[in-house]
Coordinates of C-alpha atoms and ligand atoms in Angstrom, one line a residue:
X1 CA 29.2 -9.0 -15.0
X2 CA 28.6 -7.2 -18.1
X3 CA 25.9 -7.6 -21.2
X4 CA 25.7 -6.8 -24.9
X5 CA 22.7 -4.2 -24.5
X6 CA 21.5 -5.0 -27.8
X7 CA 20.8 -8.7 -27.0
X8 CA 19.1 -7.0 -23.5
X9 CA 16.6 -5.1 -26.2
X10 CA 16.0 -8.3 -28.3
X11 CA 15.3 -10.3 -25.1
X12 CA 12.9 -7.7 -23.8
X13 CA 11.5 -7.0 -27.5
X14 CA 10.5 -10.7 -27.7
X15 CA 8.5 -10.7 -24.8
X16 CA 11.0 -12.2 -22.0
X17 CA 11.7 -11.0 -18.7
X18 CA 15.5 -9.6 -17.6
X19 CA 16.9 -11.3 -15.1
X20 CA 18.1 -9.5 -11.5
X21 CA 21.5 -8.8 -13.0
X22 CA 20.6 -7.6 -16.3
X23 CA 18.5 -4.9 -15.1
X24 CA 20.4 -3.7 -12.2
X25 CA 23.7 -3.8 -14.7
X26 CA 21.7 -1.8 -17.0
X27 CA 20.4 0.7 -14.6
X28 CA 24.0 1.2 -13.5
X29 CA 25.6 1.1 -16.9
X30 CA 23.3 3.8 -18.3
X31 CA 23.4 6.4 -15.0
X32 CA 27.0 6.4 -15.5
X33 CA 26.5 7.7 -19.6
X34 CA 27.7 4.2 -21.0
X35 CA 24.6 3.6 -22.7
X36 CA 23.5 5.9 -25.4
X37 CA 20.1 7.4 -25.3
X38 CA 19.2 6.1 -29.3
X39 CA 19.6 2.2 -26.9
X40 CA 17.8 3.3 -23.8
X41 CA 15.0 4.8 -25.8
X42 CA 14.4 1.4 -27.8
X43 CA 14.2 -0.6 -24.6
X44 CA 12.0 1.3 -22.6
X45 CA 9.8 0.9 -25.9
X46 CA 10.3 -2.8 -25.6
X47 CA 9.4 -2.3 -21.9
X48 CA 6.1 -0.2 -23.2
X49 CA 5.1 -3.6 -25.7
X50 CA 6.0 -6.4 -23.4
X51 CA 5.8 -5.1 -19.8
X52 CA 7.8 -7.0 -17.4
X53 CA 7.1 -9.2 -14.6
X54 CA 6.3 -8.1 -10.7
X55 CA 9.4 -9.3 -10.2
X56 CA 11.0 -6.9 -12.8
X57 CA 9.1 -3.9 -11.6
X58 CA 10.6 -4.5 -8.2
X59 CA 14.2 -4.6 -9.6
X60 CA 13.9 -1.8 -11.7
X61 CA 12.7 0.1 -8.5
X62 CA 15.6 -1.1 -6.6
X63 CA 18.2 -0.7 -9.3
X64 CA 16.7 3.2 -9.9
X65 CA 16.8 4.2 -6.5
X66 CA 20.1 2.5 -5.3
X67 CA 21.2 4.7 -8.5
X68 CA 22.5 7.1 -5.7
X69 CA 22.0 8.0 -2.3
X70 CA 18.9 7.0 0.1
X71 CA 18.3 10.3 2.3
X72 CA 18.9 9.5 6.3
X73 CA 16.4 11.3 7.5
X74 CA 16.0 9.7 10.9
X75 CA 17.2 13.1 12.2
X76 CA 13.7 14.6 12.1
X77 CA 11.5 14.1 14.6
X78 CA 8.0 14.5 12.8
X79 CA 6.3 12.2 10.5
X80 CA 7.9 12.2 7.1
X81 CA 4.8 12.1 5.0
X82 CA 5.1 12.7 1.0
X83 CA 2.3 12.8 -1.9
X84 CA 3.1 11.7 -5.4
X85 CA 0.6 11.9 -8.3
X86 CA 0.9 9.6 -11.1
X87 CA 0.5 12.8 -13.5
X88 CA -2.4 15.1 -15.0
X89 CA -3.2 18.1 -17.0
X90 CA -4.0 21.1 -14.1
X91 CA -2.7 19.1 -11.4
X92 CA -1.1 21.7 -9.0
X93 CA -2.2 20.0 -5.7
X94 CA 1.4 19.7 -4.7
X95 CA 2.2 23.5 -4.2
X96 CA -0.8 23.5 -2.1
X97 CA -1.5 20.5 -0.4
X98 CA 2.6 20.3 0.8
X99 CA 2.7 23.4 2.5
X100 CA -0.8 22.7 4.0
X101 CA 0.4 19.4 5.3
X102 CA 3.8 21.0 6.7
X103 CA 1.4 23.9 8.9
X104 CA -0.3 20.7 10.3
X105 CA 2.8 19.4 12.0
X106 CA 4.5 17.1 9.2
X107 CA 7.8 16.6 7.3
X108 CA 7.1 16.6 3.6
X109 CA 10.8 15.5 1.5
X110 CA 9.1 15.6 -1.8
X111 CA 10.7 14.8 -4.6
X112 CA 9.0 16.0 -7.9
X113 CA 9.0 15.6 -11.4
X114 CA 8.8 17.8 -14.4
X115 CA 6.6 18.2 -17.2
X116 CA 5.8 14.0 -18.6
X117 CA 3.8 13.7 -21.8
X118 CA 1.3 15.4 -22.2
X119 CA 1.7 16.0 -18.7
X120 CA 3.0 19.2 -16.3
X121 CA 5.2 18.9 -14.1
X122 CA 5.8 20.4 -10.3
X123 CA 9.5 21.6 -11.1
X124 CA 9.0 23.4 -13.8
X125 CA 5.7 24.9 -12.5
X126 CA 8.1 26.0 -9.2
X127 CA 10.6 27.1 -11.4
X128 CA 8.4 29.4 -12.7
X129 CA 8.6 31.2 -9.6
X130 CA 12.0 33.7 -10.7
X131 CA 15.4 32.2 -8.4
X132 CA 13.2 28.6 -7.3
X133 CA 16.2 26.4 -6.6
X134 CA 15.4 22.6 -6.9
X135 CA 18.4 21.6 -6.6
X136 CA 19.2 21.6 -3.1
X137 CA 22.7 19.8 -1.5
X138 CA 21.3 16.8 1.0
X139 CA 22.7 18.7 4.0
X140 CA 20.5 22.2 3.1
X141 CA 17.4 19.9 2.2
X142 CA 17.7 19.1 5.7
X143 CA 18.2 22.2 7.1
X144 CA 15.4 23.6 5.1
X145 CA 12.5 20.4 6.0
X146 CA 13.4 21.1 9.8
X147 CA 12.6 24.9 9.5
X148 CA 9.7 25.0 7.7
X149 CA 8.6 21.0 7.2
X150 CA 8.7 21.3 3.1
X151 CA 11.3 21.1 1.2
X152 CA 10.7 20.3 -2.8
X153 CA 13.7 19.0 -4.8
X154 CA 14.4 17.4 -8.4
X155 CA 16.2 13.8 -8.8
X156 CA 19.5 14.9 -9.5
X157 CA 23.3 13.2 -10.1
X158 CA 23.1 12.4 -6.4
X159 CA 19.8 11.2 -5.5
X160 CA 18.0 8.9 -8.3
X161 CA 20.0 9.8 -11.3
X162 CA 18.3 7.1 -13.3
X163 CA 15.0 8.5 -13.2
X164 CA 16.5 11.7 -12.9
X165 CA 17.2 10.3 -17.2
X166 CA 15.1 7.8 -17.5
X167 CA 12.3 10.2 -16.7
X168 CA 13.5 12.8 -19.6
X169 CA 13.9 10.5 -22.1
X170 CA 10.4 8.8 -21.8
X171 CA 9.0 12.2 -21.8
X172 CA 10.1 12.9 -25.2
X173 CA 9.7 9.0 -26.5
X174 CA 6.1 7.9 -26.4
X175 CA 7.1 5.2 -23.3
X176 CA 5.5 7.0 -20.7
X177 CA 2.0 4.5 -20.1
X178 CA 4.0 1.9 -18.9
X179 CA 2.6 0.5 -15.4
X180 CA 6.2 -0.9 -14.2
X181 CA 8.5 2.2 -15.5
X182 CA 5.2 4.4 -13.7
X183 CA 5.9 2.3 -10.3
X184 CA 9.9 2.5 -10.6
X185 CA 9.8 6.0 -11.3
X186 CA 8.1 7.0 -8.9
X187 CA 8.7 4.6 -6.1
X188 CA 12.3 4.9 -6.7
X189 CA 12.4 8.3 -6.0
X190 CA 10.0 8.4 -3.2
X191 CA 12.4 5.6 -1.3
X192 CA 15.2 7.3 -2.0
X193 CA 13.6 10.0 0.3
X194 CA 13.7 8.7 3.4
X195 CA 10.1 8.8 4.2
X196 CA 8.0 6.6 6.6
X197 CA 4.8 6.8 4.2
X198 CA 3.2 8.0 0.9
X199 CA -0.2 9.1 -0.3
X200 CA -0.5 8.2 -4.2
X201 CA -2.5 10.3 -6.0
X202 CA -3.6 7.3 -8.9
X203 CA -5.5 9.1 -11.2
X204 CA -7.7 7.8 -14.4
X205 CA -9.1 9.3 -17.5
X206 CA -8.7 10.9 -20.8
X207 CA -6.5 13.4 -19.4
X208 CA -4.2 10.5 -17.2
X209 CA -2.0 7.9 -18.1
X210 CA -4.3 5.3 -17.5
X211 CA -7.2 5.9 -19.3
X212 CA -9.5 3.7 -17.5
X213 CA -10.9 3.1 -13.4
X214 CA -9.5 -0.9 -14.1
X215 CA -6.0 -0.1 -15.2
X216 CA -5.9 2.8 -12.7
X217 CA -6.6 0.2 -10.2
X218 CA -3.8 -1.9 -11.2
X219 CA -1.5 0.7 -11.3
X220 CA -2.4 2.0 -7.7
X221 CA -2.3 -2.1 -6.7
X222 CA 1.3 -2.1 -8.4
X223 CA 2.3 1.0 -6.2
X224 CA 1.2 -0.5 -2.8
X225 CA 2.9 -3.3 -3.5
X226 CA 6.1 -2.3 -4.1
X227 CA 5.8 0.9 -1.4
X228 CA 4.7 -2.0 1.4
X229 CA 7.3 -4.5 0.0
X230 CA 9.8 -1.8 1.3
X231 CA 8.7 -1.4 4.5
X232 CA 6.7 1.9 4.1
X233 CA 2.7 2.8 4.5
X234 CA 0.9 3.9 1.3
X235 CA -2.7 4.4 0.6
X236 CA -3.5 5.5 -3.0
X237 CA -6.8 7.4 -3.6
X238 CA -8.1 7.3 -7.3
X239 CA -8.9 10.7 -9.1
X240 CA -10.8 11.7 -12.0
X241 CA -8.7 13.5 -15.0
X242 CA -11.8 13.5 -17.3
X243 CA -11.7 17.0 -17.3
X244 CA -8.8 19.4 -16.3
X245 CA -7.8 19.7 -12.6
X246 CA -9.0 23.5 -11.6
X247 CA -9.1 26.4 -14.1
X248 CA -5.4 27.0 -14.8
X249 CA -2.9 24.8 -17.0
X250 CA 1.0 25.8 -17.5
X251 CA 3.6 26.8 -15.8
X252 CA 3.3 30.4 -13.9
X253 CA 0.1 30.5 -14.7
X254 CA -1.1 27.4 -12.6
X255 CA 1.4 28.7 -10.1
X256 CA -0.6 31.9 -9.8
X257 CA -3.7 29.6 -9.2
X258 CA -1.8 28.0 -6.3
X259 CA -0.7 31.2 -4.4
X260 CA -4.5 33.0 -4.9
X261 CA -5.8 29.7 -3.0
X262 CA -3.0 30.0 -0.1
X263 CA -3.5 33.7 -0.1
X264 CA -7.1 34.4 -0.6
X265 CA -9.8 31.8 0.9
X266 CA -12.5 34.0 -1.2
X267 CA -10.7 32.8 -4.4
X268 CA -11.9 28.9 -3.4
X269 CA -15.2 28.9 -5.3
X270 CA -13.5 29.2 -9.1
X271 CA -11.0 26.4 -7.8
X272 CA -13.1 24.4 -6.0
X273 CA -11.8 21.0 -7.2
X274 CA -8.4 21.9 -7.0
X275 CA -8.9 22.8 -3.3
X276 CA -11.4 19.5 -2.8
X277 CA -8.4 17.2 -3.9
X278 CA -5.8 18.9 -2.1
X279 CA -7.7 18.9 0.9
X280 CA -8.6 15.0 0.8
X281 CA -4.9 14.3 0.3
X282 CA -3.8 16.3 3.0
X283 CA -5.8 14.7 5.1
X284 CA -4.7 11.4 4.2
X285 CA -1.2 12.1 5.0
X286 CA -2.3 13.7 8.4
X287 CA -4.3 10.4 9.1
X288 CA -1.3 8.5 7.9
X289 CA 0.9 10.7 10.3
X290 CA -1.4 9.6 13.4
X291 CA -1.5 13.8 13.6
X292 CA -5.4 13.1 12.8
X293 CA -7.5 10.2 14.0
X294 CA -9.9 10.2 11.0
X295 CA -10.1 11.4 7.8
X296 CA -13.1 13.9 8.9
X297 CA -10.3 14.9 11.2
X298 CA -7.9 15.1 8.8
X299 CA -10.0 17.2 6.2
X300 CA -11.0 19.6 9.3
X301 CA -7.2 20.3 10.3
X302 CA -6.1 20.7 6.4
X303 CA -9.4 23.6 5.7
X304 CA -8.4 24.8 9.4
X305 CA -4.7 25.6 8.4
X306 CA -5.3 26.7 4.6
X307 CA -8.1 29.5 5.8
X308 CA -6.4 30.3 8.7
X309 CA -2.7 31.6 6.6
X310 CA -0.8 29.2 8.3
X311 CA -0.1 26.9 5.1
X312 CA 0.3 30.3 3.3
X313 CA 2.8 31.5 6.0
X314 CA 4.6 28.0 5.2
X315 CA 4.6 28.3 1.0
X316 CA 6.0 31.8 1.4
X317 CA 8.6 30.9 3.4
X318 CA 10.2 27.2 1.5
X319 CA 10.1 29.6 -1.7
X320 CA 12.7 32.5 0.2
X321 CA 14.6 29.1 1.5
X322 CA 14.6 27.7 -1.7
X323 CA 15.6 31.0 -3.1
X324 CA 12.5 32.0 -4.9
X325 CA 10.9 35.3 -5.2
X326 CA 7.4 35.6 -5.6
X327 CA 7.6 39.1 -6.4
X328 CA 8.8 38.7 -9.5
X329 CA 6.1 36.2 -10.9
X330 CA 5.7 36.4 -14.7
X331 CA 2.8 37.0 -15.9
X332 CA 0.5 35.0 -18.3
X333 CA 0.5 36.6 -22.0
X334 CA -2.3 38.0 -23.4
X335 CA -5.2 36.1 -23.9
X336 CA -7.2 35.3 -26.8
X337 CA -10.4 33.4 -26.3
X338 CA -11.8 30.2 -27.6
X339 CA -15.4 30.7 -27.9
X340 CA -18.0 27.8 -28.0
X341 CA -19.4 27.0 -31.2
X342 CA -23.4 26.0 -30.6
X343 CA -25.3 25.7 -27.3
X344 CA -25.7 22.7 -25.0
X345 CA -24.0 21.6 -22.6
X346 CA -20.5 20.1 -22.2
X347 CA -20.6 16.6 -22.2
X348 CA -17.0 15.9 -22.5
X349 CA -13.8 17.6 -21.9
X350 CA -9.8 16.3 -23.3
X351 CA -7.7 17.3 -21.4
X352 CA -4.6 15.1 -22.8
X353 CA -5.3 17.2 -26.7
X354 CA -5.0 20.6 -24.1
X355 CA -2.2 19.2 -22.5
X356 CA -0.6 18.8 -25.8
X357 CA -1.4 22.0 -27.4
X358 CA 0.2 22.9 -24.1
X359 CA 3.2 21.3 -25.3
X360 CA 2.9 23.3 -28.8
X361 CA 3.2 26.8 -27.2
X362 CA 6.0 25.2 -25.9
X363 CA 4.5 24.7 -21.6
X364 CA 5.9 21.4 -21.9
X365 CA 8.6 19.9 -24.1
X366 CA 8.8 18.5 -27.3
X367 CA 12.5 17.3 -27.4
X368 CA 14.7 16.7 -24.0
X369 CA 16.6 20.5 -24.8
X370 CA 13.4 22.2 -25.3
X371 CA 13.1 24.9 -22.5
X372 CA 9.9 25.9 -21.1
X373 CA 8.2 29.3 -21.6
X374 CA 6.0 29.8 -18.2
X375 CA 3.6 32.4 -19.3
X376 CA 1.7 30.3 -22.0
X377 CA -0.9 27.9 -21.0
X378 CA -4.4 28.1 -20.7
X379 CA -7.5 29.2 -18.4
X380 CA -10.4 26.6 -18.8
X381 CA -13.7 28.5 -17.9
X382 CA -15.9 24.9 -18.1
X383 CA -16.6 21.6 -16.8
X384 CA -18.4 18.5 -17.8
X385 CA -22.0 19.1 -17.2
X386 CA -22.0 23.3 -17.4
X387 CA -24.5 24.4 -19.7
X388 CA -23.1 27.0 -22.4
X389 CA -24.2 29.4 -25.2
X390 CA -23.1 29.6 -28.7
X391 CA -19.7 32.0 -28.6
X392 CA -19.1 31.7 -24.7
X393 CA -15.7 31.3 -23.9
X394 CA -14.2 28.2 -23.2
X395 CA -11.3 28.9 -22.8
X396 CA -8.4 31.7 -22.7
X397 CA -5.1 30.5 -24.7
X398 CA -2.4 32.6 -23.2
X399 CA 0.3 32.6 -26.4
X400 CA 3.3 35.1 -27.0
X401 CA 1.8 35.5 -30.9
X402 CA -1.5 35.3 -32.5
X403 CA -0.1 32.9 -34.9
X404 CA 0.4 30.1 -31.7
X405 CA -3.0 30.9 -30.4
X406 CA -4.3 30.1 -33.7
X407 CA -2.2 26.7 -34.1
X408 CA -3.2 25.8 -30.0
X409 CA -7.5 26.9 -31.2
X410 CA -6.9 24.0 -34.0
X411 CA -5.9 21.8 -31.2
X412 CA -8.8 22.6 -29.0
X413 CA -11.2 22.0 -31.5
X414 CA -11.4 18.4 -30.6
X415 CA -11.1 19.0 -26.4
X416 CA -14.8 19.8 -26.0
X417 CA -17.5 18.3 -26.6
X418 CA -20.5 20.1 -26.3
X419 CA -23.8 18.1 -26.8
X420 CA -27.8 18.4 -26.8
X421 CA -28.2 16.0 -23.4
X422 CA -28.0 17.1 -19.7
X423 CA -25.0 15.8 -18.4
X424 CA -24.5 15.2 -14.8
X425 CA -21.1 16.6 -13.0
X426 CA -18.0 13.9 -12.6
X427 CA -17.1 12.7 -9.5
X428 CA -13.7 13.6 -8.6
X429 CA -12.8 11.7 -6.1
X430 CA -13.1 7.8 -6.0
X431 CA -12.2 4.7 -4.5
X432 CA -9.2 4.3 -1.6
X433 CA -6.3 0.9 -2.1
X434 CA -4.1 0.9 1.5
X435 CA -1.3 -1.0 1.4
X436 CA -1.0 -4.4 3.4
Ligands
URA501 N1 5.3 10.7 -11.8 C1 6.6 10.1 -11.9 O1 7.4 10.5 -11.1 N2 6.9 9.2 -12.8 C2 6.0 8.8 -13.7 O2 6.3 7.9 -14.5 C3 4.7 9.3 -13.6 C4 4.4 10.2 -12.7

C-alpha cells in the first residue's frame, strides 16, 4: 500500500487521525530516505497542532521501533532495568545513576538521546569523553552489558532508525512538546531494547518540555500506558526543572560533574540534587528489579554502592569498553562571570533561556550539521530561594571568546529573577504513576 504524503500532511493538518497503515507506511517510507526532510518536518508540525489519538501514539510507537531490530536479550541473566528522562537543562543523572544501578546487581541496555531543544543530551555529553563509542554492533553491546551491566548506545541504522531521524529533525524544528512523538520516541527505543522494565524520569517546569505538574502528569500517564500495553513494568516519578539540575550545564563540563560525584563522595554537597535524583531513581529500578524490597532499601543500596567506589569502579570501566578515555577530558574554557545585579533573593530561575544560550555557544545545535563544542556551557552557582548580594556571581559562562560570553550574558539576563520576598526552596522530587 502506498500514500501521496502530501494528502497524509493535509489530513493530519486538518485535525484527523492517520489510520494503522498510513502511519506505519510512513514510518517505513521515511527510514528508508523516500521521504524528504522539508515533508517530514511539516507533518511532525501538523502532529505538534493537532496531536493524534491514543491509538496513534501506540502506532507510531510500534511503527518507530519495528523500524529495526528488537534486542534478544533473554541471554542475560539479571534484571534488565533502564531509566529514561523525558529531557532537562543539567540533567546528567544517567552517567551516574546507570553505573550505580549496574554495581547493585542489574543490566542497564540504555539507549540515549542527544542534545533535544533546548535540551542536552546523554550522547553527546558521553562523547565528550575523547574515543566514547556509542555506536556499538548488537553482538559487543552484549558482550559489554554482561561484563560490566552498562552499556550506553545511540539509535542507530539498525536499532530504531526512525527516531534515530525523527529525533534530529524535531530537534532543529520546533516539534519537540509533542506528548505522542515524546511517548514514541522514547518508548520506541526503550522496547527496542529488550528490557523487562523502565523508570521514567517525567519531569515539569520552565526548564522541561511540559511546563506544567497537569500536563507532566499526562505525559507520564501516556508513557505507562504504552510501556504496560507492551508487556513491560514502568513507574514514572515526576521532577522539578524549575531550576537547573546541579551546578553544571554542557557537554564535558557536566560530564566532569558526573565523574567528581563517582569519584569523590566529599564533592556531594555542591551537587546535592543531582545526587538526590539519581539516587531515588536508582532505587526505583532496584525496587523494580526485586534486588530491593522497598524503596528505603533501594535508596540505602544505591548511597551504599556510590560511596563505597563500586559504581565508580563500574563508570570507569563501560568508558575503556566503550573505548573512552577519561584521561583525556577537555577542559571547560575560561570563565567569565555573570554577576547579580541588586540584592534579594532568587525567586525564579529559567533554565530553558540557559539552555538556549547553551545552544548559542554552540553546546547544543542549531541546525541538524551543527557539531557540538564540549567545553562551553555554564556553572550555575544559585538556586531558587538563595539569598544574594548585588555583583555575586550567578553564574560562570565557559565561552571560547569574550564576544560569545557577551552574546550568552544578554541571554541570561532574563534567567534569574531575583526579588525583595523570601522564597522557600523547590521540591525536587514529586509524585510516583506505576503502570497497571
Ligand atoms: N527523550 C527522548 O528520547 N525523546 C523525546 O522526545 C524526549 C526525551
Amino acid at each position: 500500500m502506498t500514500f501521496i504524503f502530501r494528502e497524509l500532511i493535509k489530513k493530519k493538518r486538518d485535525g484527523d487521525a492517520l489510520t494503522e497503515d498510513e502511519i506505519r507506511w510512513m514510518i517505513s517510507t521515511y527510514s528508508k530516505g523516500e521521504i524528504p526532510d522539508y515533508q517530514m518536518s511539516a507533518m511532525l508540525m501538523a502532529i505538534y497542532h493537532s496531536s493524534m489519538t491514543k491509538d496513534e501514539a501506540v502506532v507510531l510507537t510500534d511503527a518507530m521501533k519495528n523500524s529495526g531490530k528488537v534486542l534478544d536479550l533473554s541471554s542475560i541473566e539479571k534484571p534488565k532495568i533502564d531509566k529514561h528522562s523525558t529531557g532537562g537543562v543539567g540533567d546528567k543523572t544517567s552517567m551516574i545513576l546507570g553505573p550505580m544501578a549496574a554495581a547493585a546487581g542489574l543490566a542497564v541496555p540504555m539507549m540515549a538521546g542527544r542534545g533535544l531543544g533546548h535540551t542536552g543530551g546523554t550522547l553527546d555529553k558521553l562523547e565528550a569523553i575523547p574515543g566514547f563509542n556509542i555506536e556499538q554492533s548488537e553482538s559487543r553491546f552484549k558482550e559489554i552489558l554482561n561484563e560490566v551491566g552498562i552499556c550506553i548506545i545511540g539509535q542507530s541504522s539498525e536499532i530504531c532508525p526512525a527516531d534515530k531521524k525523527l529525533y534530529a529533525l524535531r530537534d532543529v524544528t520546533a516539534t519537540v512538546e509533542s506528548i505522542p512523538l515524546i511517548c514514541a520516541s522514547i518508548m520506541s527505543k526503550k522496547l527496542a531494547e529488550g528490557i523487562d522494565g523502565i523508570v521514567l524520569d517525567v519531569k515539569f517546569g520552565s526548564g522541561a518540555f511540559m511546563k506544567s505538574l497537569l500536563e507532566a502528569k499526562t505525559l507520564a500517564q501516556s508513557l505507562c500506558d504504552i510501556g504496560s500495553g507492551s508487556g513491560k513494568k514502568v513507574t514514572a516519578v515526576l521532577s522539578n526543572m524549575n531550576q537547573v539540575l546541579g551546578r553544571y550545564v554542557g557537554n564535558a563540563t557536566e560530564m566532569l560533574e558526573c565523574i567528581e560525584i563517582l569519584n569523590n563522595p566529599k564533592s556531594h554537597p555542591k551537587y546535592f540534587d543531582t545526587v538526590e535524583l539519581s539516587i531515588h531513581l536508582c532505587a526505583e529500578m532496584l525496587l523494580m528489579a526485586g534486588v530491593a524490597d522497598s524503596l528505603d532499601a533501594g535508596i540505602k543500596k544505591a548511597k551504599q554502592v556510590l560511596e563505597d567506589g563500586s559504581a565508580f569502579a563500574v563508570f570507569e570501566k563501560m568508558v575503556k569498553l566503550q573505548g573512552g578515555d577519561l584521561k583525556g577530558m577537555p577542559q571547560p574554557y575560561e570563565a567569565y562571570d555573570y554577576k547579580a545585579a541588586k540584592s534579594g533573593c532568587i525567586g525564579e530561575i529559567n533554565p530553558e533561556k540557559i539552555g538556549i544560550a547553551g545552544i548559542r555557544l554552540r553546546a547544543g545545535r542549531e541546525k541538524t550539521s551543527d557539531q557540538i563544542d564540549p567545553r562551553s556551557g555554564f556553572e550555575v552557582l544559585v538556586k531558587i530561594g538563595d539569598q544574594v548580594r548585588a555583583g555575586d556571581v550567578l553564574c560562570k559562562v565557559f565561552a571560547k571568546t569574550p564576544l560569545e560570553a557577551e552574546a550568552a550574558f544578554d541571554m541570561l539576563h532574563d534567567a534569574f529573577r531575583i526579588v525583595a520576598d523570601t522564597i522557600k526552596p523547590v521540591d525536587l522530587i514529586g509524585e510516583r504513576i506505576l503502570s497497571n
